[in-house]
Short mmCIF file of C-alpha atoms in Angstrom, two decimals:
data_model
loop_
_atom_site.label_atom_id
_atom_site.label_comp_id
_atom_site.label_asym_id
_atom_site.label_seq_id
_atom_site.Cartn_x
_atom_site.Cartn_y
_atom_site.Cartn_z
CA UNK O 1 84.28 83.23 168.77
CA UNK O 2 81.94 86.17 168.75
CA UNK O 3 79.19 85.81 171.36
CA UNK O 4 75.89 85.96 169.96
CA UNK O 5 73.58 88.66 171.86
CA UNK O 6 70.94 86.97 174.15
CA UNK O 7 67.76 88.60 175.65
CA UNK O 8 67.15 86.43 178.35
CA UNK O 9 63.85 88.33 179.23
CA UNK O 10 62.42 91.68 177.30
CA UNK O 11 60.11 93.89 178.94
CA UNK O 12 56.65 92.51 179.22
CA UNK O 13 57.94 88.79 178.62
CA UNK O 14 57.96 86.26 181.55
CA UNK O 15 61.56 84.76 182.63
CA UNK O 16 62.51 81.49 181.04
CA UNK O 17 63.97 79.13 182.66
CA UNK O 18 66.85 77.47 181.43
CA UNK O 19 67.01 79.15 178.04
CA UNK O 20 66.91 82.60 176.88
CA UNK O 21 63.74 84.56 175.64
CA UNK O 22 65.33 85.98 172.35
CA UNK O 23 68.89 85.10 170.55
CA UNK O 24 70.49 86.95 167.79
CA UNK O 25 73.47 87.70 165.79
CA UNK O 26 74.79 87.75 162.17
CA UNK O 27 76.12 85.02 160.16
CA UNK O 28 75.68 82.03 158.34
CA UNK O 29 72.41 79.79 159.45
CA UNK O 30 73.26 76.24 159.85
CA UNK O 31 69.98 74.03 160.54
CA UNK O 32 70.86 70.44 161.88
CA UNK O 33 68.11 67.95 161.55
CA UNK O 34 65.91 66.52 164.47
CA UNK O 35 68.82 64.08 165.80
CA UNK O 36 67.69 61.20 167.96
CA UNK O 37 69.81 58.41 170.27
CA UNK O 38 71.14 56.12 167.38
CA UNK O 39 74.85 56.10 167.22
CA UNK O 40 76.83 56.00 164.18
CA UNK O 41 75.51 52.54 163.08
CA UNK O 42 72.16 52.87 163.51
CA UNK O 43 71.81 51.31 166.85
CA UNK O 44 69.97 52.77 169.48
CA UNK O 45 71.28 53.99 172.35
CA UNK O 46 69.38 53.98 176.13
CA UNK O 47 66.45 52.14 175.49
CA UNK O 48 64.07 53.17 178.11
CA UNK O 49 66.59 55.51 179.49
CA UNK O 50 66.07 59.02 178.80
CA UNK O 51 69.10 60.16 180.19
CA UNK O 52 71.29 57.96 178.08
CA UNK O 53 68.86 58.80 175.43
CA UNK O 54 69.70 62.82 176.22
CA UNK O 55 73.10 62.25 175.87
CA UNK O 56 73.68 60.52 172.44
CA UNK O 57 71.76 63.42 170.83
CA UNK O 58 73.38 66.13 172.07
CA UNK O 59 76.54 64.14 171.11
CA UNK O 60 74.83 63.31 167.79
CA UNK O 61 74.26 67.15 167.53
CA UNK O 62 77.85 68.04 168.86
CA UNK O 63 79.24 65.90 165.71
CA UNK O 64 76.66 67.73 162.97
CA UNK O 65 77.44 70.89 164.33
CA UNK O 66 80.99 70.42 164.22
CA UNK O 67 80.37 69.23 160.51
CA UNK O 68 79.33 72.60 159.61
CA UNK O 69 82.28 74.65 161.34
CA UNK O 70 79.69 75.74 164.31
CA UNK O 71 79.69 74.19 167.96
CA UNK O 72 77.21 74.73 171.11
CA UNK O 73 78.17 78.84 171.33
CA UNK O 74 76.57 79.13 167.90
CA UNK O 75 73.18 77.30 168.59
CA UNK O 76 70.10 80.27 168.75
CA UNK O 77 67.34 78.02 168.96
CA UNK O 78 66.92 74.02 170.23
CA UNK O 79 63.51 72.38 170.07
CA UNK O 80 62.94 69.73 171.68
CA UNK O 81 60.32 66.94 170.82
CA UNK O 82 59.78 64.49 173.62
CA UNK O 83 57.06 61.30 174.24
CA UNK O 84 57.16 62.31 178.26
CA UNK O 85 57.72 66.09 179.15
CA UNK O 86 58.51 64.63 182.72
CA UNK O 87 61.58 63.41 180.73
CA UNK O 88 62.58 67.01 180.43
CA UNK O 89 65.06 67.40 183.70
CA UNK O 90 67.32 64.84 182.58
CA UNK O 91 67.44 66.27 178.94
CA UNK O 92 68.42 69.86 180.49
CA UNK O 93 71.33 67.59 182.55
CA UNK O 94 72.46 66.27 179.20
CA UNK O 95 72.25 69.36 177.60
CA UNK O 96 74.05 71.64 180.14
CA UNK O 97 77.36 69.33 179.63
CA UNK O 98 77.08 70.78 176.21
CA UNK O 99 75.63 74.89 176.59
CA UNK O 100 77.02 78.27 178.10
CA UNK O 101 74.23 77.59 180.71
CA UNK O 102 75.13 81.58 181.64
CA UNK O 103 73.43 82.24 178.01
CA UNK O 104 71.43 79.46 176.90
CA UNK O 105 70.35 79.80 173.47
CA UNK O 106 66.14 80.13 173.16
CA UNK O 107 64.13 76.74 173.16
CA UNK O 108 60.65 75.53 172.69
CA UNK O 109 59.91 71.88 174.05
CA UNK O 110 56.77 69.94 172.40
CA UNK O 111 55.10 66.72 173.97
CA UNK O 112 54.53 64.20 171.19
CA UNK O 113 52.39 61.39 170.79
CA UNK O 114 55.36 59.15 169.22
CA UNK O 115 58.34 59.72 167.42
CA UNK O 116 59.58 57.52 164.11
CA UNK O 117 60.65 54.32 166.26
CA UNK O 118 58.51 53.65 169.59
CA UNK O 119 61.87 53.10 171.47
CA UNK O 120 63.13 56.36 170.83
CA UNK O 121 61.87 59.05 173.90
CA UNK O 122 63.50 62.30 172.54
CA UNK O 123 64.65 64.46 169.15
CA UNK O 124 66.39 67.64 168.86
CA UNK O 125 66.79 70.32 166.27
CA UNK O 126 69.16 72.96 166.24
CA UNK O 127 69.37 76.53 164.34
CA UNK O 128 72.79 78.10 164.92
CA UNK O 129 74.56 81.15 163.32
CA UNK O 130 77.93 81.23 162.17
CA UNK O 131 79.93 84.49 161.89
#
């Protein structure tokens, strides 16, 4: 796979932590949905339990990237939408079973009032290019 070029911090930018400043390559854009912690039937999955939460999406994610002939070392951009940003360390866990955590790909994380089902305590949406 060709690795896609990361700028983990340009000149005048503060660091990042966990993710890289700017990502970019050439290819085909593949946009996955906001996926949440339902598994294949619908159910939820971790209720109350952002950890167990953290990991169906990024599975979730894993199987719609997959779908579209990209994996992890595609992704350029996650966002993150979460009801509790103290819930935030054990989505990075989750996440860094699935990332090159030596180039993460760039990331913006938004606190939310609510998401589309009160149970649910996280969604993620990727951008990834395919060469």
């Amino acid at each position: 796979m060709k690795r896609l070029t990361h700028i983990h911090t340009p000149e005048g930018v503060a660091p990042g932590n966990g993710y890289s400043q700017v990502v970019h390559g050439t290819g085909r854009l593949v946009a996955v949905s906001g996926q949440v912690a339902l598994d294949e039937q619908g159910a939820l999955v971790g209720e109350g339990d952002p950890a167990a939460q953290a990991r169906q999406v990024f599975e979730n994610l894993r199987r719609c990237l997959a779908a579209a002939g990209a994996d992890f070392g595609n992704v350029v951009k996650l966002t993150y939408f979460v009801t509790d940003v103290a819930h935030l360390p054990a989505i990075r866990a989750a996440r860094d079973a699935y990332i090159d955590t030596a180039y993460p790909p760039a990331s913006s994380a938004v606190q939310v009032a609510a998401l589309f089902r009160p149970e649910l305590l996280l969604e993620v949406e990727a951008l990834a290019l395919v060469p």
